[in-house]
PDB file of C-alpha atoms in Angstrom:
ATOM      1  CA  GLN A  30     -39.245 -26.100   0.877  1.00 80.00           C
ATOM      2  CA  VAL A  31     -42.288 -24.063   1.334  1.00 88.00           C
ATOM      3  CA  GLN A  32     -42.495 -23.060   5.367  1.00 93.00           C
ATOM      4  CA  LEU A  33     -46.588 -22.228   5.186  1.00 96.00           C
ATOM      5  CA  VAL A  34     -47.620 -19.145   8.470  1.00 96.00           C
ATOM      6  CA  GLU A  35     -51.472 -19.373   9.148  1.00 97.00           C
ATOM      7  CA  SER A  36     -52.558 -16.404  11.055  1.00 97.00           C
ATOM      8  CA  GLY A  37     -56.098 -14.003  11.941  1.00 98.00           C
ATOM      9  CA  GLY A  38     -58.086 -16.990  13.344  1.00 97.00           C
ATOM     10  CA  GLY A  39     -59.953 -15.761  16.626  1.00 97.00           C
ATOM     11  CA  LEU A  40     -63.343 -15.921  18.234  1.00 98.00           C
ATOM     12  CA  VAL A  41     -66.335 -14.722  16.728  1.00 98.00           C
ATOM     13  CA  GLN A  42     -70.004 -14.391  16.312  1.00 98.00           C
ATOM     14  CA  ALA A  43     -72.507 -16.109  14.700  1.00 98.00           C
ATOM     15  CA  GLY A  44     -72.442 -13.895  10.807  1.00 98.00           C
ATOM     16  CA  GLY A  45     -69.322 -12.271  11.536  1.00 98.00           C
ATOM     17  CA  SER A  46     -66.622 -12.174   9.222  1.00 98.00           C
ATOM     18  CA  LEU A  47     -63.183 -12.874   9.443  1.00 98.00           C
ATOM     19  CA  ARG A  48     -60.064 -12.840   6.739  1.00 98.00           C
ATOM     20  CA  LEU A  49     -57.760 -15.539   7.426  1.00 98.00           C
ATOM     21  CA  SER A  50     -53.889 -15.155   5.536  1.00 98.00           C
ATOM     22  CA  CYS A  51     -50.870 -18.308   4.818  1.00 97.00           C
ATOM     23  CA  ALA A  52     -47.496 -16.236   4.486  1.00 95.00           C
ATOM     24  CA  ALA A  53     -45.189 -18.457   1.995  1.00 92.00           C
ATOM     25  CA  SER A  54     -41.482 -18.769   2.250  1.00 87.00           C
ATOM     26  CA  GLY A  55     -38.898 -20.438   0.949  1.00 74.00           C
ATOM     27  CA  ARG A  56     -39.465 -20.559  -2.506  1.00 70.00           C
ATOM     28  CA  THR A  57     -41.265 -18.751  -5.174  1.00 70.00           C
ATOM     29  CA  PHE A  58     -44.689 -18.557  -4.797  1.00 73.00           C
ATOM     30  CA  SER A  59     -46.528 -18.045  -7.806  1.00 78.00           C
ATOM     31  CA  ASN A  60     -45.989 -21.605  -9.324  1.00 86.00           C
ATOM     32  CA  TYR A  61     -48.334 -23.198  -6.079  1.00 91.00           C
ATOM     33  CA  ALA A  62     -51.563 -24.610  -5.596  1.00 94.00           C
ATOM     34  CA  MET A  63     -52.713 -23.834  -2.720  1.00 94.00           C
ATOM     35  CA  GLY A  64     -55.409 -25.055  -0.086  1.00 96.00           C
ATOM     36  CA  TRP A  65     -57.311 -24.311   2.333  1.00 98.00           C
ATOM     37  CA  PHE A  66     -58.470 -27.202   4.794  1.00 98.00           C
ATOM     38  CA  ARG A  67     -59.972 -27.252   8.276  1.00 98.00           C
ATOM     39  CA  GLN A  68     -60.653 -29.674  11.010  1.00 98.00           C
ATOM     40  CA  ALA A  69     -62.943 -29.497  13.834  1.00 95.00           C
ATOM     41  CA  PRO A  70     -62.373 -31.431  17.499  1.00 90.00           C
ATOM     42  CA  GLY A  71     -63.082 -35.125  17.035  1.00 93.00           C
ATOM     43  CA  LYS A  72     -63.600 -34.920  12.712  1.00 95.00           C
ATOM     44  CA  GLU A  73     -61.165 -35.247   9.631  1.00 96.00           C
ATOM     45  CA  ARG A  74     -60.017 -32.877   8.551  1.00 97.00           C
ATOM     46  CA  GLU A  75     -61.907 -31.406   5.492  1.00 97.00           C
ATOM     47  CA  PHE A  76     -62.063 -29.104   2.142  1.00 98.00           C
ATOM     48  CA  VAL A  77     -62.569 -25.508   2.207  1.00 98.00           C
ATOM     49  CA  ALA A  78     -61.596 -23.992  -0.713  1.00 98.00           C
ATOM     50  CA  ALA A  79     -58.488 -23.983  -2.619  1.00 97.00           C
ATOM     51  CA  PHE A  80     -56.330 -22.277  -6.092  1.00 92.00           C
ATOM     52  CA  ASN A  81     -54.838 -24.681  -8.649  1.00 90.00           C
ATOM     53  CA  TRP A  82     -51.085 -23.522  -9.566  1.00 87.00           C
ATOM     54  CA  SER A  83     -51.644 -19.920 -11.642  1.00 85.00           C
ATOM     55  CA  GLY A  84     -54.281 -19.015  -9.837  1.00 81.00           C
ATOM     56  CA  GLY A  85     -56.912 -19.346 -12.592  1.00 85.00           C
ATOM     57  CA  SER A  86     -58.618 -21.762 -11.535  1.00 92.00           C
ATOM     58  CA  THR A  87     -60.802 -22.102  -7.741  1.00 95.00           C
ATOM     59  CA  LEU A  88     -62.528 -24.699  -5.944  1.00 97.00           C
ATOM     60  CA  TYR A  89     -64.665 -24.235  -2.901  1.00 98.00           C
ATOM     61  CA  ALA A  90     -66.226 -27.160  -0.621  1.00 98.00           C
ATOM     62  CA  ASP A  91     -70.476 -26.791  -0.766  1.00 98.00           C
ATOM     63  CA  SER A  92     -70.435 -26.192   2.766  1.00 97.00           C
ATOM     64  CA  VAL A  93     -68.399 -22.644   2.196  1.00 98.00           C
ATOM     65  CA  LYS A  94     -69.724 -21.630  -1.538  1.00 98.00           C
ATOM     66  CA  GLY A  95     -71.280 -18.395  -2.205  1.00 97.00           C
ATOM     67  CA  ARG A  96     -70.176 -17.129   1.849  1.00 98.00           C
ATOM     68  CA  PHE A  97     -65.581 -18.092   1.040  1.00 98.00           C
ATOM     69  CA  THR A  98     -63.611 -16.688  -0.794  1.00 98.00           C
ATOM     70  CA  ILE A  99     -59.721 -17.838  -1.276  1.00 97.00           C
ATOM     71  CA  SER A 100     -57.223 -15.237  -3.074  1.00 94.00           C
ATOM     72  CA  ARG A 101     -53.707 -14.940  -3.311  1.00 90.00           C
ATOM     73  CA  ASP A 102     -51.145 -11.734  -3.577  1.00 90.00           C
ATOM     74  CA  ASN A 103     -48.080 -13.475  -5.496  1.00 85.00           C
ATOM     75  CA  ALA A 104     -46.109 -10.094  -4.711  1.00 87.00           C
ATOM     76  CA  LYS A 105     -46.923 -10.672  -0.872  1.00 90.00           C
ATOM     77  CA  ASN A 106     -46.329 -14.560  -1.308  1.00 90.00           C
ATOM     78  CA  THR A 107     -49.799 -14.664   0.462  1.00 93.00           C
ATOM     79  CA  VAL A 108     -52.856 -17.060   0.359  1.00 95.00           C
ATOM     80  CA  TYR A 109     -55.876 -15.277   1.706  1.00 97.00           C
ATOM     81  CA  LEU A 110     -59.465 -16.761   3.616  1.00 98.00           C
ATOM     82  CA  GLN A 111     -61.905 -14.505   3.420  1.00 98.00           C
ATOM     83  CA  MET A 112     -65.043 -15.988   5.547  1.00 98.00           C
ATOM     84  CA  ASN A 113     -68.715 -13.861   6.297  1.00 98.00           C
ATOM     85  CA  SER A 114     -71.883 -15.223   7.982  1.00 98.00           C
ATOM     86  CA  LEU A 115     -69.761 -17.470   9.699  1.00 98.00           C
ATOM     87  CA  LYS A 116     -71.433 -20.513  11.611  1.00 98.00           C
ATOM     88  CA  PRO A 117     -70.591 -22.139  14.491  1.00 97.00           C
ATOM     89  CA  GLU A 118     -69.920 -24.835  12.113  1.00 96.00           C
ATOM     90  CA  ASP A 119     -67.518 -23.531  10.544  1.00 98.00           C
ATOM     91  CA  THR A 120     -65.734 -23.820  14.090  1.00 97.00           C
ATOM     92  CA  GLY A 121     -61.972 -25.871  13.530  1.00 98.00           C
ATOM     93  CA  VAL A 122     -58.912 -25.110  13.189  1.00 98.00           C
ATOM     94  CA  TYR A 123     -58.451 -24.189   9.795  1.00 98.00           C
ATOM     95  CA  TYR A 124     -55.004 -24.993   7.466  1.00 98.00           C
ATOM     96  CA  CYS A 125     -53.336 -23.750   4.202  1.00 97.00           C
ATOM     97  CA  ALA A 126     -51.536 -26.871   2.181  1.00 97.00           C
ATOM     98  CA  ALA A 127     -49.768 -26.500  -1.188  1.00 95.00           C
ATOM     99  CA  ARG A 128     -47.850 -28.337  -3.912  1.00 94.00           C
ATOM    100  CA  TYR A 129     -45.869 -26.957  -6.603  1.00 91.00           C
ATOM    101  CA  GLY A 130     -47.404 -27.690 -10.000  1.00 87.00           C
ATOM    102  CA  GLY A 131     -50.401 -29.725 -10.926  1.00 84.00           C
ATOM    103  CA  SER A 132     -53.229 -29.425 -13.265  1.00 84.00           C
ATOM    104  CA  TYR A 133     -56.046 -27.178 -13.911  1.00 87.00           C
ATOM    105  CA  TYR A 134     -58.213 -28.422 -11.594  1.00 91.00           C
ATOM    106  CA  PRO A 135     -57.966 -27.150  -8.033  1.00 94.00           C
ATOM    107  CA  ASN A 136     -57.414 -30.238  -5.436  1.00 95.00           C
ATOM    108  CA  SER A 137     -59.436 -31.026  -2.854  1.00 96.00           C
ATOM    109  CA  ASP A 138     -57.153 -34.290  -1.392  1.00 96.00           C
ATOM    110  CA  PRO A 139     -55.278 -33.453   1.406  1.00 96.00           C
ATOM    111  CA  SER A 140     -52.920 -36.444   1.003  1.00 96.00           C
ATOM    112  CA  TRP A 141     -51.771 -34.347  -2.410  1.00 96.00           C
ATOM    113  CA  TYR A 142     -50.416 -31.306  -1.086  1.00 96.00           C
ATOM    114  CA  HIS A 143     -46.837 -31.763  -0.072  1.00 95.00           C
ATOM    115  CA  TYR A 144     -46.587 -28.404   2.823  1.00 95.00           C
ATOM    116  CA  TRP A 145     -49.070 -27.322   5.685  1.00 97.00           C
ATOM    117  CA  GLY A 146     -48.786 -24.553   8.487  1.00 97.00           C
ATOM    118  CA  GLN A 147     -49.694 -25.088  11.845  1.00 97.00           C
ATOM    119  CA  GLY A 148     -53.458 -24.341  11.656  1.00 97.00           C
ATOM    120  CA  THR A 149     -54.928 -20.575  13.296  1.00 98.00           C
ATOM    121  CA  GLN A 150     -58.021 -21.195  15.189  1.00 98.00           C
ATOM    122  CA  VAL A 151     -61.699 -20.284  13.907  1.00 98.00           C
ATOM    123  CA  THR A 152     -64.599 -20.517  16.530  1.00 98.00           C
ATOM    124  CA  VAL A 153     -68.074 -19.410  16.167  1.00 98.00           C
ATOM    125  CA  SER A 154     -70.323 -18.893  18.989  1.00 97.00           C
ATOM    126  CA  SER A 155     -74.125 -18.933  18.210  1.00 93.00           C
TER     127      SER A 155
END
């Protein structure tokens, strides 16, 4: 079992920045594929960014490419999502997800992941 706890959400003006953290516990973190997803009110959960299991390959949604950066610190069992140039359409609950192993290519399908955090709210005002 892996427990995931997100933090770092909040209210920010358009153009601002936030850094989300996802702390993992329960297992060796380094061999887990990790992903960030978000869900706006009335919408389905959507992919934001992901690492493959080794951390050597990343994938971003087109809507966040060039503005968001996913990173991981295996020593701290933590994954980060640096979000810059935020837009009102980035508003939503952001979730961290994990699954042991996987292929070289990061996975953007939320149903592929086994473990989820409780989410952290990000609100971007215009």
